[in-house]
PDB file of C-alpha atoms and ligand atoms in Angstrom:
ATOM      1  CA  MET A   1      16.596  -9.233   2.915  1.00  0.00           C
ATOM      2  CA  LYS A   2      14.510 -10.311   0.041  1.00  0.00           C
ATOM      3  CA  ILE A   3      11.158  -8.827  -0.907  1.00  0.00           C
ATOM      4  CA  THR A   4       8.649 -10.124  -3.283  1.00  0.00           C
ATOM      5  CA  PHE A   5       5.744  -8.202  -4.796  1.00  0.00           C
ATOM      6  CA  TYR A   6       2.682 -10.448  -4.098  1.00  0.00           C
ATOM      7  CA  GLY A   7       0.398  -7.857  -5.631  1.00  0.00           C
ATOM      8  CA  THR A   8       0.876  -4.460  -7.237  1.00  0.00           C
ATOM      9  CA  GLY A   9      -2.726  -3.674  -8.211  1.00  0.00           C
ATOM     10  CA  SER A  10      -5.252  -1.118  -6.943  1.00  0.00           C
ATOM     11  CA  SER A  11      -8.352  -2.131  -5.099  1.00  0.00           C
ATOM     12  CA  GLN A  12     -10.076  -3.734  -8.025  1.00  0.00           C
ATOM     13  CA  GLY A  13      -6.956  -5.431  -9.337  1.00  0.00           C
ATOM     14  CA  VAL A  14      -6.022  -5.487 -13.019  1.00  0.00           C
ATOM     15  CA  PRO A  15      -7.661  -6.590 -15.217  1.00  0.00           C
ATOM     16  CA  VAL A  16     -10.904  -5.017 -13.865  1.00  0.00           C
ATOM     17  CA  ILE A  17     -13.950  -7.269 -14.189  1.00  0.00           C
ATOM     18  CA  GLY A  18     -15.724  -6.503 -17.445  1.00  0.00           C
ATOM     19  CA  CYS A  19     -13.247  -3.795 -18.653  1.00  0.00           C
ATOM     20  CA  LYS A  20     -12.148  -3.944 -22.334  1.00  0.00           C
ATOM     21  CA  CYS A  21      -9.406  -1.159 -22.033  1.00  0.00           C
ATOM     22  CA  ASP A  22      -5.983  -1.830 -23.467  1.00  0.00           C
ATOM     23  CA  VAL A  23      -4.380  -2.548 -20.062  1.00  0.00           C
ATOM     24  CA  CYS A  24      -7.126  -5.022 -19.039  1.00  0.00           C
ATOM     25  CA  MET A  25      -6.977  -6.725 -22.452  1.00  0.00           C
ATOM     26  CA  SER A  26      -3.133  -6.718 -22.527  1.00  0.00           C
ATOM     27  CA  SER A  27      -1.403 -10.152 -22.924  1.00  0.00           C
ATOM     28  CA  ASP A  28       1.636  -8.939 -21.042  1.00  0.00           C
ATOM     29  CA  SER A  29       1.859 -10.790 -17.673  1.00  0.00           C
ATOM     30  CA  ASN A  30       3.116  -7.600 -16.038  1.00  0.00           C
ATOM     31  CA  ASP A  31      -0.238  -5.963 -16.727  1.00  0.00           C
ATOM     32  CA  LYS A  32      -1.924  -8.675 -14.501  1.00  0.00           C
ATOM     33  CA  ARG A  33      -1.928  -7.166 -10.998  1.00  0.00           C
ATOM     34  CA  LEU A  34      -3.392  -8.759  -7.889  1.00  0.00           C
ATOM     35  CA  ARG A  35      -4.227  -6.626  -4.794  1.00  0.00           C
ATOM     36  CA  ALA A  36      -1.228  -4.789  -3.278  1.00  0.00           C
ATOM     37  CA  SER A  37       0.920  -6.967  -0.908  1.00  0.00           C
ATOM     38  CA  ILE A  38       4.577  -7.741  -0.408  1.00  0.00           C
ATOM     39  CA  LEU A  39       6.560 -10.632   1.246  1.00  0.00           C
ATOM     40  CA  ILE A  40       9.672  -9.791   3.250  1.00  0.00           C
ATOM     41  CA  GLU A  41      12.060 -12.564   3.900  1.00  0.00           C
ATOM     42  CA  THR A  42      15.161 -12.498   6.114  1.00  0.00           C
ATOM     43  CA  ARG A  43      17.431 -15.375   6.957  1.00  0.00           C
ATOM     44  CA  ASN A  44      14.769 -16.869   9.466  1.00  0.00           C
ATOM     45  CA  LYS A  45      11.586 -14.884   9.197  1.00  0.00           C
ATOM     46  CA  LYS A  46       8.895 -14.227   6.667  1.00  0.00           C
ATOM     47  CA  LEU A  47       6.547 -11.130   6.931  1.00  0.00           C
ATOM     48  CA  LEU A  48       3.614 -10.214   4.768  1.00  0.00           C
ATOM     49  CA  ILE A  49       2.377  -6.673   4.462  1.00  0.00           C
ATOM     50  CA  ASP A  50      -1.454  -6.785   3.844  1.00  0.00           C
ATOM     51  CA  ALA A  51      -3.669  -9.779   3.178  1.00  0.00           C
ATOM     52  CA  GLY A  52      -6.247  -8.565   0.758  1.00  0.00           C
ATOM     53  CA  THR A  53      -8.814 -10.351  -1.316  1.00  0.00           C
ATOM     54  CA  ASP A  54      -6.138 -12.111  -3.368  1.00  0.00           C
ATOM     55  CA  PHE A  55      -4.312 -13.527  -0.223  1.00  0.00           C
ATOM     56  CA  ARG A  56      -5.112 -17.209  -0.949  1.00  0.00           C
ATOM     57  CA  GLN A  57      -4.017 -16.938  -4.550  1.00  0.00           C
ATOM     58  CA  GLN A  58      -0.815 -15.054  -3.548  1.00  0.00           C
ATOM     59  CA  LEU A  59       0.269 -17.565  -0.986  1.00  0.00           C
ATOM     60  CA  LEU A  60      -0.397 -20.393  -3.489  1.00  0.00           C
ATOM     61  CA  ARG A  61       1.522 -18.611  -6.198  1.00  0.00           C
ATOM     62  CA  GLY A  62       4.421 -17.975  -3.834  1.00  0.00           C
ATOM     63  CA  GLY A  63       4.533 -21.537  -2.454  1.00  0.00           C
ATOM     64  CA  ILE A  64       4.080 -20.223   1.096  1.00  0.00           C
ATOM     65  CA  SER A  65       3.009 -22.403   3.929  1.00  0.00           C
ATOM     66  CA  ASP A  66       4.167 -20.355   6.866  1.00  0.00           C
ATOM     67  CA  LEU A  67       4.297 -16.730   7.930  1.00  0.00           C
ATOM     68  CA  ASP A  68       5.899 -15.243  11.076  1.00  0.00           C
ATOM     69  CA  ALA A  69       3.628 -12.163  10.919  1.00  0.00           C
ATOM     70  CA  ILE A  70       1.142 -10.137   8.830  1.00  0.00           C
ATOM     71  CA  LEU A  71       1.391  -6.401   9.102  1.00  0.00           C
ATOM     72  CA  LEU A  72      -1.640  -4.392   8.110  1.00  0.00           C
ATOM     73  CA  THR A  73      -1.519  -0.973   6.667  1.00  0.00           C
ATOM     74  CA  HIS A  74      -5.237  -0.189   7.030  1.00  0.00           C
ATOM     75  CA  GLU A  75      -8.595  -1.791   7.128  1.00  0.00           C
ATOM     76  CA  HIS A  76      -9.816  -1.473   3.484  1.00  0.00           C
ATOM     77  CA  LYS A  77     -10.905  -4.762   2.093  1.00  0.00           C
ATOM     78  CA  ASP A  78      -8.241  -4.872  -0.581  1.00  0.00           C
ATOM     79  CA  HIS A  79      -5.728  -5.022   2.337  1.00  0.00           C
ATOM     80  CA  THR A  80      -7.639  -7.289   4.822  1.00  0.00           C
ATOM     81  CA  GLY A  81     -10.350  -9.252   2.917  1.00  0.00           C
ATOM     82  CA  GLY A  82      -8.219 -12.436   2.689  1.00  0.00           C
ATOM     83  CA  LEU A  83      -7.652 -13.135   6.433  1.00  0.00           C
ATOM     84  CA  ASP A  84     -10.147 -15.934   6.664  1.00  0.00           C
ATOM     85  CA  ASP A  85      -7.569 -17.950   4.695  1.00  0.00           C
ATOM     86  CA  VAL A  86      -4.975 -17.882   7.522  1.00  0.00           C
ATOM     87  CA  ARG A  87      -6.877 -21.080   8.602  1.00  0.00           C
ATOM     88  CA  ALA A  88      -4.563 -22.969   6.149  1.00  0.00           C
ATOM     89  CA  LEU A  89      -1.530 -21.665   8.019  1.00  0.00           C
ATOM     90  CA  ASN A  90      -3.066 -22.459  11.363  1.00  0.00           C
ATOM     91  CA  TYR A  91      -3.626 -26.107  10.406  1.00  0.00           C
ATOM     92  CA  ILE A  92       0.044 -26.421   9.480  1.00  0.00           C
ATOM     93  CA  SER A  93       1.624 -24.528  12.298  1.00  0.00           C
ATOM     94  CA  GLY A  94      -0.908 -25.473  14.957  1.00  0.00           C
ATOM     95  CA  LYS A  95      -0.989 -21.903  16.199  1.00  0.00           C
ATOM     96  CA  PRO A  96      -2.555 -18.566  15.549  1.00  0.00           C
ATOM     97  CA  VAL A  97      -1.090 -16.166  13.017  1.00  0.00           C
ATOM     98  CA  GLU A  98       0.415 -13.013  14.485  1.00  0.00           C
ATOM     99  CA  ILE A  99      -1.267  -9.857  13.137  1.00  0.00           C
ATOM    100  CA  TYR A 100       0.284  -6.441  13.672  1.00  0.00           C
ATOM    101  CA  ALA A 101      -1.797  -3.247  13.172  1.00  0.00           C
ATOM    102  CA  GLU A 102      -2.977  -0.106  14.941  1.00  0.00           C
ATOM    103  CA  LYS A 103      -5.927  -0.400  17.315  1.00  0.00           C
ATOM    104  CA  ARG A 104      -8.565   1.052  14.899  1.00  0.00           C
ATOM    105  CA  VAL A 105      -7.567  -1.510  12.243  1.00  0.00           C
ATOM    106  CA  LEU A 106      -7.676  -4.390  14.796  1.00  0.00           C
ATOM    107  CA  ASP A 107     -11.040  -3.370  15.920  1.00  0.00           C
ATOM    108  CA  SER A 108     -12.212  -3.403  12.410  1.00  0.00           C
ATOM    109  CA  ILE A 109     -10.725  -6.977  11.997  1.00  0.00           C
ATOM    110  CA  CYS A 110     -12.738  -8.038  15.006  1.00  0.00           C
ATOM    111  CA  SER A 111     -15.996  -6.729  13.520  1.00  0.00           C
ATOM    112  CA  GLU A 112     -15.234  -7.971  10.022  1.00  0.00           C
ATOM    113  CA  TYR A 113     -14.509 -11.495  11.314  1.00  0.00           C
ATOM    114  CA  PRO A 114     -16.663 -11.787  14.491  1.00  0.00           C
ATOM    115  CA  TYR A 115     -16.828 -15.582  14.260  1.00  0.00           C
ATOM    116  CA  ALA A 116     -13.034 -15.752  14.730  1.00  0.00           C
ATOM    117  CA  PHE A 117     -13.140 -13.970  18.013  1.00  0.00           C
ATOM    118  CA  ALA A 118     -16.345 -15.486  19.601  1.00  0.00           C
ATOM    119  CA  ASP A 119     -16.129 -16.808  23.098  1.00  0.00           C
ATOM    120  CA  ASN A 120     -16.810 -20.371  21.978  1.00  0.00           C
ATOM    121  CA  PRO A 121     -15.808 -20.327  18.396  1.00  0.00           C
ATOM    122  CA  TYR A 122     -16.837 -22.780  15.818  1.00  0.00           C
ATOM    123  CA  PRO A 123     -14.157 -25.436  15.174  1.00  0.00           C
ATOM    124  CA  GLY A 124     -11.804 -24.383  12.390  1.00  0.00           C
ATOM    125  CA  VAL A 125     -12.302 -20.638  12.488  1.00  0.00           C
ATOM    126  CA  PRO A 126      -9.224 -18.590  11.512  1.00  0.00           C
ATOM    127  CA  GLU A 127      -6.991 -18.076  14.475  1.00  0.00           C
ATOM    128  CA  MET A 128      -5.285 -14.639  14.681  1.00  0.00           C
ATOM    129  CA  ASN A 129      -3.322 -13.204  17.621  1.00  0.00           C
ATOM    130  CA  LEU A 130      -3.730  -9.476  17.446  1.00  0.00           C
ATOM    131  CA  ASN A 131      -0.817  -7.231  18.232  1.00  0.00           C
ATOM    132  CA  THR A 132      -1.344  -3.498  18.634  1.00  0.00           C
ATOM    133  CA  ILE A 133       1.291  -1.091  17.168  1.00  0.00           C
ATOM    134  CA  SER A 134       1.377   2.638  16.721  1.00  0.00           C
ATOM    135  CA  ASP A 135       3.284   5.324  14.799  1.00  0.00           C
ATOM    136  CA  GLU A 136       4.912   6.344  18.100  1.00  0.00           C
ATOM    137  CA  THR A 137       7.378   3.509  18.486  1.00  0.00           C
ATOM    138  CA  TYR A 138       9.047   0.670  16.603  1.00  0.00           C
ATOM    139  CA  PHE A 139       8.223  -2.965  17.229  1.00  0.00           C
ATOM    140  CA  THR A 140      10.182  -6.130  16.478  1.00  0.00           C
ATOM    141  CA  VAL A 141       9.340  -9.536  14.957  1.00  0.00           C
ATOM    142  CA  GLY A 142      12.241 -11.930  15.961  1.00  0.00           C
ATOM    143  CA  ASP A 143      15.245  -9.704  15.245  1.00  0.00           C
ATOM    144  CA  ILE A 144      13.570  -7.619  12.700  1.00  0.00           C
ATOM    145  CA  LYS A 145      13.024  -4.034  13.737  1.00  0.00           C
ATOM    146  CA  ILE A 146       9.976  -2.453  12.088  1.00  0.00           C
ATOM    147  CA  VAL A 147       9.256   1.341  12.278  1.00  0.00           C
ATOM    148  CA  PRO A 148       5.643   2.283  11.543  1.00  0.00           C
ATOM    149  CA  VAL A 149       5.278   5.484   9.439  1.00  0.00           C
ATOM    150  CA  ARG A 150       2.069   7.544   9.603  1.00  0.00           C
ATOM    151  CA  VAL A 151       0.746   8.522   6.226  1.00  0.00           C
ATOM    152  CA  PHE A 152      -2.748   9.688   5.137  1.00  0.00           C
ATOM    153  CA  HIS A 153      -5.214   8.192   2.692  1.00  0.00           C
ATOM    154  CA  TYR A 154      -7.300  11.342   2.235  1.00  0.00           C
ATOM    155  CA  ARG A 155      -8.600  11.568   5.988  1.00  0.00           C
ATOM    156  CA  LEU A 156      -7.861   7.960   6.977  1.00  0.00           C
ATOM    157  CA  PRO A 157      -4.590   7.525   8.970  1.00  0.00           C
ATOM    158  CA  VAL A 158      -2.709   4.532   7.411  1.00  0.00           C
ATOM    159  CA  LEU A 159       0.647   2.997   8.450  1.00  0.00           C
ATOM    160  CA  GLY A 160       3.631   2.549   6.193  1.00  0.00           C
ATOM    161  CA  PHE A 161       6.720   0.633   7.407  1.00  0.00           C
ATOM    162  CA  ARG A 162      10.468   1.168   7.389  1.00  0.00           C
ATOM    163  CA  ILE A 163      12.464  -2.151   7.781  1.00  0.00           C
ATOM    164  CA  ASP A 164      16.147  -1.582   7.292  1.00  0.00           C
ATOM    165  CA  GLY A 165      16.790  -0.264   3.832  1.00  0.00           C
ATOM    166  CA  LEU A 166      13.136  -0.750   2.773  1.00  0.00           C
ATOM    167  CA  ALA A 167      10.305   1.739   3.068  1.00  0.00           C
ATOM    168  CA  TYR A 168       6.837   0.523   2.134  1.00  0.00           C
ATOM    169  CA  VAL A 169       4.037   3.087   1.809  1.00  0.00           C
ATOM    170  CA  THR A 170       0.722   2.313   0.170  1.00  0.00           C
ATOM    171  CA  ASP A 171      -2.802   3.974   0.067  1.00  0.00           C
ATOM    172  CA  ALA A 172      -1.372   7.417   0.830  1.00  0.00           C
ATOM    173  CA  ASN A 173      -1.799  10.722  -0.740  1.00  0.00           C
ATOM    174  CA  ARG A 174      -0.007  12.742   2.041  1.00  0.00           C
ATOM    175  CA  ILE A 175       3.058  12.312   4.339  1.00  0.00           C
ATOM    176  CA  GLU A 176       3.879  14.912   6.961  1.00  0.00           C
ATOM    177  CA  LEU A 177       7.505  16.204   7.034  1.00  0.00           C
ATOM    178  CA  SER A 178       8.122  14.613  10.368  1.00  0.00           C
ATOM    179  CA  GLU A 179       7.202  11.153   9.241  1.00  0.00           C
ATOM    180  CA  MET A 180       9.138  11.686   5.831  1.00  0.00           C
ATOM    181  CA  LYS A 181      12.236  11.640   7.924  1.00  0.00           C
ATOM    182  CA  LYS A 182      11.596   8.008   8.840  1.00  0.00           C
ATOM    183  CA  ILE A 183      11.761   6.968   5.238  1.00  0.00           C
ATOM    184  CA  CYS A 184      14.553   9.344   3.913  1.00  0.00           C
ATOM    185  CA  GLY A 185      17.684   7.632   2.835  1.00  0.00           C
ATOM    186  CA  CYS A 186      16.106   4.251   2.200  1.00  0.00           C
ATOM    187  CA  ARG A 187      17.732   1.982  -0.416  1.00  0.00           C
ATOM    188  CA  VAL A 188      14.401   0.824  -1.815  1.00  0.00           C
ATOM    189  CA  LEU A 189      11.176   2.803  -1.569  1.00  0.00           C
ATOM    190  CA  VAL A 190       7.897   1.146  -2.451  1.00  0.00           C
ATOM    191  CA  VAL A 191       5.146   3.763  -2.787  1.00  0.00           C
ATOM    192  CA  ASN A 192       1.619   3.808  -4.153  1.00  0.00           C
ATOM    193  CA  ALA A 193       0.976   5.448  -7.579  1.00  0.00           C
ATOM    194  CA  LEU A 194      -2.658   4.957  -8.692  1.00  0.00           C
ATOM    195  CA  ARG A 195      -2.652   6.610 -12.195  1.00  0.00           C
ATOM    196  CA  LYS A 196      -1.440   9.678 -13.927  1.00  0.00           C
ATOM    197  CA  GLU A 197      -4.492  11.767 -13.083  1.00  0.00           C
ATOM    198  CA  SER A 198      -4.828  13.080  -9.553  1.00  0.00           C
ATOM    199  CA  HIS A 199      -6.985  11.216  -7.043  1.00  0.00           C
ATOM    200  CA  LEU A 200      -8.460  12.260  -3.749  1.00  0.00           C
ATOM    201  CA  ALA A 201      -6.821   9.484  -1.696  1.00  0.00           C
ATOM    202  CA  HIS A 202      -3.846   8.175  -3.622  1.00  0.00           C
ATOM    203  CA  PHE A 203      -0.681   9.688  -4.908  1.00  0.00           C
ATOM    204  CA  SER A 204      -0.706  10.228  -8.650  1.00  0.00           C
ATOM    205  CA  LEU A 205       2.257   9.180 -10.796  1.00  0.00           C
ATOM    206  CA  SER A 206       3.901  12.680 -10.446  1.00  0.00           C
ATOM    207  CA  GLN A 207       3.138  12.951  -6.757  1.00  0.00           C
ATOM    208  CA  ALA A 208       4.807   9.478  -6.184  1.00  0.00           C
ATOM    209  CA  ILE A 209       7.830  10.695  -8.139  1.00  0.00           C
ATOM    210  CA  ASP A 210       8.074  13.774  -6.063  1.00  0.00           C
ATOM    211  CA  VAL A 211       8.060  11.544  -2.886  1.00  0.00           C
ATOM    212  CA  ALA A 212      10.711   9.202  -4.346  1.00  0.00           C
ATOM    213  CA  ARG A 213      12.920  12.202  -4.960  1.00  0.00           C
ATOM    214  CA  GLU A 214      12.191  13.784  -1.526  1.00  0.00           C
ATOM    215  CA  THR A 215      13.327  10.484   0.243  1.00  0.00           C
ATOM    216  CA  GLY A 216      16.528  10.292  -1.840  1.00  0.00           C
ATOM    217  CA  SER A 217      15.864   6.508  -2.208  1.00  0.00           C
ATOM    218  CA  GLN A 218      18.304   4.678  -4.549  1.00  0.00           C
ATOM    219  CA  GLN A 219      15.503   2.757  -6.232  1.00  0.00           C
ATOM    220  CA  THR A 220      11.814   3.245  -6.140  1.00  0.00           C
ATOM    221  CA  TYR A 221       9.026   0.787  -7.134  1.00  0.00           C
ATOM    222  CA  LEU A 222       5.486   2.040  -7.566  1.00  0.00           C
ATOM    223  CA  THR A 223       2.638  -0.176  -6.561  1.00  0.00           C
ATOM    224  CA  HIS A 224      -1.223  -0.121  -6.027  1.00  0.00           C
ATOM    225  CA  ILE A 225      -1.552   0.551  -9.788  1.00  0.00           C
ATOM    226  CA  SER A 226      -4.901   0.981 -11.504  1.00  0.00           C
ATOM    227  CA  HIS A 227      -5.683   0.024 -15.055  1.00  0.00           C
ATOM    228  CA  GLN A 228      -5.869   3.686 -15.721  1.00  0.00           C
ATOM    229  CA  MET A 229      -2.058   4.014 -15.434  1.00  0.00           C
ATOM    230  CA  GLY A 230      -1.423   2.598 -18.826  1.00  0.00           C
ATOM    231  CA  LEU A 231       0.494  -0.364 -20.033  1.00  0.00           C
ATOM    232  CA  HIS A 232       3.364  -1.527 -17.826  1.00  0.00           C
ATOM    233  CA  ARG A 233       6.008  -1.440 -20.514  1.00  0.00           C
ATOM    234  CA  ALA A 234       5.015   1.940 -21.999  1.00  0.00           C
ATOM    235  CA  VAL A 235       4.894   3.631 -18.575  1.00  0.00           C
ATOM    236  CA  ASN A 236       8.171   2.283 -17.439  1.00  0.00           C
ATOM    237  CA  GLU A 237       9.933   3.498 -20.709  1.00  0.00           C
ATOM    238  CA  GLU A 238       8.776   6.982 -19.807  1.00  0.00           C
ATOM    239  CA  LEU A 239      10.169   6.661 -16.256  1.00  0.00           C
ATOM    240  CA  PRO A 240      13.787   7.134 -15.001  1.00  0.00           C
ATOM    241  CA  THR A 241      15.494   3.682 -14.441  1.00  0.00           C
ATOM    242  CA  ASN A 242      15.576   4.312 -10.705  1.00  0.00           C
ATOM    243  CA  ILE A 243      11.719   4.908 -10.442  1.00  0.00           C
ATOM    244  CA  GLN A 244       9.854   2.060 -12.045  1.00  0.00           C
ATOM    245  CA  LEU A 245       6.362   0.462 -11.901  1.00  0.00           C
ATOM    246  CA  ALA A 246       6.652  -2.803  -9.849  1.00  0.00           C
ATOM    247  CA  TYR A 247       4.912  -5.937 -11.302  1.00  0.00           C
ATOM    248  CA  ASP A 248       3.582  -9.035  -9.572  1.00  0.00           C
ATOM    249  CA  CYS A 249       6.236 -11.662  -8.662  1.00  0.00           C
ATOM    250  CA  LEU A 250       9.093  -9.028  -8.943  1.00  0.00           C
ATOM    251  CA  THR A 251      11.774 -10.066  -6.397  1.00  0.00           C
ATOM    252  CA  ILE A 252      14.509  -7.827  -5.055  1.00  0.00           C
ATOM    253  CA  GLU A 253      17.469  -8.248  -2.679  1.00  0.00           C
ATOM    254  CA  ILE A 254      18.266  -5.545  -0.247  1.00  0.00           C
ATOM    255  CA  PRO A 255      21.577  -5.977   1.438  1.00  0.00           C
ATOM    256  CA  GLU A 256      21.250  -5.893   5.307  1.00  0.00           C
TER     257      GLU A 256
HETATM  258 ZN1   ZN B   1      -5.806  -0.199  -1.217  1.00  0.00          ZN
HETATM  259 ZN1   ZN B   2      -9.404  -1.623 -17.793  1.00  0.00          ZN
HETATM  260 ZN1   ZN B   3      -7.215   1.943   1.056  1.00  0.00          ZN
END
């Protein structure tokens, strides 16, 4: 299984429009972060987790012309705001894109993109086939088994995903013990870390490190990173080698 970070930034991305801080002004390409998203490729399937506002740019950058599924963690726009651009994939494949999310999130997609779900839609609207998932049971895409993991984003329930040796959790600041069991022992953990200071709805850097240690993951990559985290290179030098900030376009192989 190969994973590619399509975006590692917080909701505004990095650089932030109009910001003159050291991170936003950095010339290091690892300090340029599109909205959080990850591509998972197996021998015969391609899954994307989240399709935020940078979806079009991310697919262009990754050279992607087909996806077997898009998994959504929650309904915030930095995770769903790019779905209108599935049209490009519809034109190529001649079929709807399969979307997997919990019911509340799918309801939100229907109200955010009402024209896509109208009775007699305008020709050329994005075509999405909505599949309801829950934290109570796993689901499959082809031969890939995906275990949804319940996490909390302040009060909002969000889904993380365990897929073989990978656990992906974003936009969380709390994981119940019973759900932690689902991600324990993963080879690679991807977890959100917004900045060093604490935040109401996101893990801080030290909280994300605690989660990494509790899961016993071999390697942890931090994502959904704000410009307030600091320079990529400087922060990674302070971190242990098995817990590092991810960066856009980072690719990792996870043995199946
Ligand atoms: Zn987010
Ligand atoms: Zn900044
Ligand atoms: Zn969010």
